[in-house]
């Protein structure tokens, strides 16, 4: 029994741990090696950035918190899950950058808790498409879950919802650019971001909040260099997607590691007579941390450094 408990404790400890830079003989390298890429992303820590969130919902703006957690992990190409044996030297072991994006905000009496995870291969010349995206949303009415898995030329989309009209779905979605992958593309090398008229599967957060069908839409993608904005007083860049009825702008630092400073998202919000509102997230702080090992009560102090609520 003690051996079983110990094994479970070890498994739970390494469940979130990234790849160790000293044991990555077979791990794919970035297609374009940037200065300090390995030193930054394979140092045994995740990058955690907190944001002050103003979320559009039900025709109003609601205050909340958002967090972006970026970390590299060993990923099973065949099973599309994190490898338990991160020393696996087979071709099935592909190094990915995982993004966990969370949003928490209140709408009146009840809270929303949303999370999106994207698993993007670092060697995007060898593996040009994300392997997987998962998104969940919880609030007092119920919860929903969506998962995209790369299957040859298409994505398999499975969705589960408490809404009758959305129900349980299992369909194929053509392989196009995923809006959810663009956050990790920025962190790899923003020079490789798509520009011009492109086909994009909109954010899974957006699909959920607006109860939209998961299908590709045309968007115009552009980049802009600015000297200053409300997101930073230093020169930085803006990557923008403009759809017919929605606009997303991601603000990020010009130099490596291309930290995301914040974002704006404008679309009609509400039912009946929707209002054109803008969701906005502005960075509070960024830290590097092996957070999976910081799970005691005293470690709550770290949340203060991030400007996040204790609960």
Coordinates of C-alpha atoms in Angstrom, one line a residue:
X1 CA 0.0 0.0 0.0
X2 CA 2.8 2.4 0.9
X3 CA 4.4 1.7 -2.5
X4 CA 1.2 2.5 -4.3
X5 CA 0.7 5.8 -2.4
X6 CA 4.3 6.8 -3.1
X7 CA 3.9 6.0 -6.8
X8 CA 0.8 8.1 -6.9
X9 CA 2.6 11.0 -5.1
X10 CA 5.4 10.9 -7.6
X11 CA 3.0 10.8 -10.6
X12 CA 1.0 13.8 -9.2
X13 CA 4.2 15.8 -8.6
X14 CA 5.6 15.3 -12.2
X15 CA 2.2 15.7 -13.8
X16 CA 2.8 19.4 -14.7
X17 CA 6.5 19.4 -14.8
X18 CA 8.2 20.5 -18.0
X19 CA 11.0 18.8 -19.9
X20 CA 14.4 19.0 -18.2
X21 CA 17.0 20.6 -20.5
X22 CA 19.6 17.9 -19.6
X23 CA 17.5 15.0 -20.8
X24 CA 16.2 16.1 -24.2
X25 CA 18.4 14.2 -26.7
X26 CA 15.4 13.2 -28.9
X27 CA 13.3 16.4 -28.4
X28 CA 12.7 18.5 -31.5
X29 CA 14.4 21.8 -31.6
X30 CA 12.8 25.1 -32.8
X31 CA 12.6 25.5 -36.6
X32 CA 14.4 28.8 -36.3
X33 CA 16.7 28.9 -33.3
X34 CA 16.3 32.1 -31.4
X35 CA 18.9 33.4 -28.9
X36 CA 18.3 31.9 -25.5
X37 CA 15.3 29.9 -26.6
X38 CA 16.4 26.7 -24.9
X39 CA 17.8 28.5 -21.8
X40 CA 14.4 30.2 -21.3
X41 CA 11.9 27.4 -22.2
X42 CA 13.8 24.3 -21.0
X43 CA 14.9 25.6 -17.6
X44 CA 12.5 23.4 -15.6
X45 CA 10.0 26.3 -15.0
X46 CA 6.8 27.6 -16.5
X47 CA 6.2 31.3 -17.4
X48 CA 3.1 32.6 -15.6
X49 CA 1.6 36.0 -16.5
X50 CA -1.4 37.6 -14.7
X51 CA -3.8 40.1 -16.2
X52 CA -6.5 42.4 -15.1
X53 CA -9.5 41.3 -17.1
X54 CA -12.5 43.3 -18.3
X55 CA -14.8 40.7 -19.9
X56 CA -17.8 41.4 -22.1
X57 CA -20.8 39.2 -21.2
X58 CA -24.6 39.7 -21.3
X59 CA -24.2 43.2 -22.8
X60 CA -22.0 44.5 -19.9
X61 CA -18.3 44.6 -18.9
X62 CA -17.4 42.4 -15.9
X63 CA -14.2 42.6 -14.0
X64 CA -12.0 39.5 -13.4
X65 CA -8.6 37.9 -13.7
X66 CA -6.9 36.1 -16.5
X67 CA -3.7 34.0 -16.5
X68 CA -1.5 32.7 -19.2
X69 CA 0.8 29.7 -18.3
X70 CA 3.3 28.7 -21.0
X71 CA 5.5 25.6 -20.5
X72 CA 7.3 23.0 -22.6
X73 CA 6.3 19.4 -22.3
X74 CA 7.0 15.9 -23.8
X75 CA 3.9 14.9 -25.8
X76 CA 2.8 11.7 -27.3
X77 CA 2.1 12.2 -31.0
X78 CA 0.0 9.1 -31.2
X79 CA -2.0 9.4 -28.0
X80 CA -2.0 13.2 -27.9
X81 CA -1.4 13.4 -24.2
X82 CA 1.6 14.3 -22.1
X83 CA 4.0 11.4 -21.9
X84 CA 4.4 9.8 -18.4
X85 CA 7.9 8.8 -19.4
X86 CA 9.5 12.0 -20.4
X87 CA 12.8 10.2 -21.1
X88 CA 11.1 8.3 -24.0
X89 CA 13.5 8.5 -26.9
X90 CA 11.0 7.2 -29.5
X91 CA 9.7 9.3 -32.4
X92 CA 6.4 9.4 -30.5
X93 CA 8.0 12.0 -28.1
X94 CA 7.4 15.4 -29.5
X95 CA 8.3 18.6 -27.6
X96 CA 5.3 20.9 -27.4
X97 CA 4.6 24.3 -25.9
X98 CA 1.5 24.1 -23.8
X99 CA -0.6 27.2 -23.1
X100 CA -3.1 27.2 -20.3
X101 CA -5.2 30.3 -20.5
X102 CA -7.7 30.9 -17.7
X103 CA -10.4 33.5 -17.2
X104 CA -12.4 34.1 -14.0
X105 CA -15.0 36.7 -13.7
X106 CA -18.4 37.3 -12.0
X107 CA -21.7 38.0 -13.8
X108 CA -24.0 39.3 -11.1
X109 CA -24.4 36.6 -8.4
X110 CA -22.6 33.8 -10.2
X111 CA -19.0 33.2 -11.3
X112 CA -17.5 32.0 -14.6
X113 CA -14.4 29.9 -14.7
X114 CA -13.0 29.2 -18.2
X115 CA -9.8 27.4 -19.3
X116 CA -8.3 26.7 -22.7
X117 CA -5.2 24.5 -23.3
X118 CA -3.3 24.4 -26.6
X119 CA -0.5 21.9 -27.4
X120 CA 1.7 23.2 -30.3
X121 CA 4.8 21.4 -31.5
X122 CA 7.9 23.5 -31.2
X123 CA 9.3 22.1 -34.4
X124 CA 6.7 23.8 -36.5
X125 CA 8.6 23.1 -39.7
X126 CA 8.2 19.3 -39.1
X127 CA 4.8 19.6 -37.4
X128 CA 3.1 22.7 -38.7
X129 CA -0.2 22.2 -36.8
X130 CA -1.2 22.1 -33.2
X131 CA -1.9 18.6 -32.0
X132 CA -4.7 19.4 -29.6
X133 CA -6.9 22.1 -28.1
X134 CA -9.2 21.7 -25.1
X135 CA -11.6 24.2 -23.6
X136 CA -13.9 24.1 -20.6
X137 CA -16.3 26.5 -19.1
X138 CA -18.1 26.3 -15.7
X139 CA -20.8 28.5 -14.2
X140 CA -23.8 27.9 -12.1
X141 CA -26.0 26.9 -15.0
X142 CA -23.7 24.0 -15.9
X143 CA -20.4 23.3 -17.7
X144 CA -19.3 22.6 -21.2
X145 CA -16.2 21.0 -22.8
X146 CA -14.7 21.0 -26.3
X147 CA -11.7 19.1 -27.7
X148 CA -9.9 19.3 -31.0
X149 CA -7.5 16.5 -32.0
X150 CA -5.4 16.6 -35.2
X151 CA -6.2 13.6 -37.3
X152 CA -4.3 13.5 -40.6
X153 CA -5.7 16.4 -42.6
X154 CA -8.6 17.3 -40.4
X155 CA -9.4 17.9 -36.7
X156 CA -11.8 15.7 -34.8
X157 CA -14.0 18.0 -32.7
X158 CA -15.9 16.6 -29.7
X159 CA -18.2 18.9 -27.7
X160 CA -20.3 18.3 -24.6
X161 CA -22.8 20.8 -23.3
X162 CA -25.8 21.1 -21.0
X163 CA -27.6 23.0 -23.8
X164 CA -29.9 20.9 -25.9
X165 CA -29.1 22.8 -29.1
X166 CA -25.4 22.3 -28.6
X167 CA -25.7 18.8 -27.3
X168 CA -23.0 16.1 -27.7
X169 CA -21.2 16.4 -31.0
X170 CA -18.4 14.5 -32.8
X171 CA -17.6 15.9 -36.1
X172 CA -14.6 16.7 -38.5
X173 CA -13.4 20.2 -38.9
X174 CA -11.1 21.1 -41.8
X175 CA -7.5 21.8 -40.9
X176 CA -7.1 25.6 -41.0
X177 CA -5.3 28.1 -38.8
X178 CA -6.6 27.9 -35.2
X179 CA -6.9 31.2 -33.5
X180 CA -6.0 29.5 -30.2
X181 CA -2.6 28.5 -31.7
X182 CA -1.6 32.1 -32.5
X183 CA -0.7 32.8 -28.8
X184 CA 2.0 30.1 -28.9
X185 CA 3.1 31.1 -32.4
X186 CA 3.9 34.6 -31.1
X187 CA 6.1 33.1 -28.4
X188 CA 8.0 30.9 -30.9
X189 CA 8.8 33.7 -33.4
X190 CA 6.2 36.4 -34.4
X191 CA 7.9 36.8 -37.7
X192 CA 6.2 33.6 -38.8
X193 CA 2.7 34.8 -38.0
X194 CA 0.3 34.6 -41.0
X195 CA -0.4 38.0 -42.6
X196 CA -3.2 39.0 -45.1
X197 CA -6.5 37.3 -45.7
X198 CA -6.6 33.9 -44.1
X199 CA -9.1 31.3 -43.0
X200 CA -9.3 30.8 -39.2
X201 CA -11.2 28.8 -36.7
X202 CA -12.2 31.4 -34.1
X203 CA -11.2 31.1 -30.5
X204 CA -12.9 28.3 -28.6
X205 CA -13.7 30.8 -25.8
X206 CA -15.5 32.9 -28.3
X207 CA -17.4 29.9 -29.8
X208 CA -18.6 29.0 -26.3
X209 CA -19.6 32.5 -25.1
X210 CA -21.4 33.3 -28.4
X211 CA -22.8 29.8 -28.9
X212 CA -21.3 29.7 -32.4
X213 CA -20.8 26.7 -34.7
X214 CA -17.2 25.6 -35.0
X215 CA -16.4 26.6 -38.6
X216 CA -13.6 28.5 -40.3
X217 CA -14.1 32.2 -41.1
X218 CA -12.3 34.7 -43.2
X219 CA -10.1 37.2 -41.4
X220 CA -7.6 39.8 -42.2
X221 CA -4.4 39.4 -40.3
X222 CA -1.9 42.3 -39.8
X223 CA 1.0 43.4 -37.6
X224 CA 1.8 46.8 -36.4
X225 CA 4.8 48.3 -34.5
X226 CA 4.0 51.0 -32.0
X227 CA 6.1 53.1 -29.6
X228 CA 3.6 53.2 -26.8
X229 CA 0.0 52.3 -25.9
X230 CA -2.0 51.7 -22.7
X231 CA -0.5 48.2 -22.6
X232 CA 3.2 49.4 -22.4
X233 CA 5.2 52.6 -22.4
X234 CA 8.0 50.8 -24.4
X235 CA 8.0 50.0 -28.1
X236 CA 6.0 46.8 -28.8
X237 CA 4.0 45.0 -31.5
X238 CA 0.3 44.3 -32.2
X239 CA -1.1 41.3 -34.0
X240 CA -4.6 41.8 -35.2
X241 CA -7.3 39.6 -36.6
X242 CA -10.3 41.4 -38.2
X243 CA -13.3 39.2 -38.9
X244 CA -16.6 40.5 -40.4
X245 CA -18.2 40.9 -37.0
X246 CA -15.2 40.6 -34.5
X247 CA -11.7 42.0 -33.9
X248 CA -8.9 40.6 -31.8
X249 CA -5.6 42.4 -31.1
X250 CA -2.8 40.8 -29.2
X251 CA -0.1 43.1 -27.8
X252 CA 3.4 41.6 -27.2
X253 CA 7.0 42.6 -26.6
X254 CA 9.1 43.0 -29.7
X255 CA 12.1 41.1 -28.4
X256 CA 12.5 37.5 -27.2
X257 CA 10.7 36.0 -25.3
X258 CA 7.9 38.0 -26.9
X259 CA 5.9 38.3 -23.6
X260 CA 2.2 39.0 -24.2
X261 CA 1.3 42.4 -22.7
X262 CA -2.4 42.1 -23.1
X263 CA -5.2 41.9 -25.6
X264 CA -8.5 43.4 -26.8
X265 CA -11.4 41.6 -28.3
X266 CA -14.4 43.5 -29.7
X267 CA -17.8 41.9 -30.7
X268 CA -21.5 42.1 -30.1
X269 CA -22.3 41.0 -26.6
X270 CA -25.7 40.2 -25.1
X271 CA -29.0 38.8 -26.3
X272 CA -32.0 40.6 -27.8
X273 CA -30.3 44.0 -28.4
X274 CA -26.6 43.1 -28.1
X275 CA -24.0 45.8 -27.5
X276 CA -20.7 46.2 -29.3
X277 CA -18.3 45.8 -26.4
X278 CA -14.6 45.3 -25.9
X279 CA -13.0 42.6 -23.7
X280 CA -9.6 43.8 -22.4
X281 CA -6.8 42.2 -20.5
X282 CA -3.7 44.1 -19.3
X283 CA -0.7 42.5 -17.8
X284 CA -0.1 42.7 -14.0
X285 CA 3.1 40.7 -13.6
X286 CA 5.2 37.9 -15.1
X287 CA 7.2 35.3 -13.2
X288 CA 9.0 32.0 -13.9
X289 CA 8.1 29.2 -11.5
X290 CA 8.0 25.5 -11.1
X291 CA 4.5 26.1 -9.7
X292 CA 3.5 22.4 -9.6
X293 CA 5.7 22.0 -6.6
X294 CA 4.4 25.1 -4.8
X295 CA 1.2 23.8 -3.3
X296 CA 1.4 24.5 0.4
X297 CA -0.5 27.2 2.2
X298 CA 2.6 29.4 2.5
X299 CA 2.9 29.4 -1.3
X300 CA -0.2 31.5 -1.6
X301 CA 2.1 34.5 -1.1
X302 CA 3.2 34.0 -4.7
X303 CA -0.3 34.9 -5.9
X304 CA 0.2 38.3 -4.3
X305 CA 3.2 38.8 -6.5
X306 CA 1.0 38.1 -9.5
X307 CA -1.7 40.5 -8.2
X308 CA -4.2 37.6 -8.1
X309 CA -6.9 37.0 -5.5
X310 CA -6.1 34.4 -2.8
X311 CA -9.0 32.2 -3.8

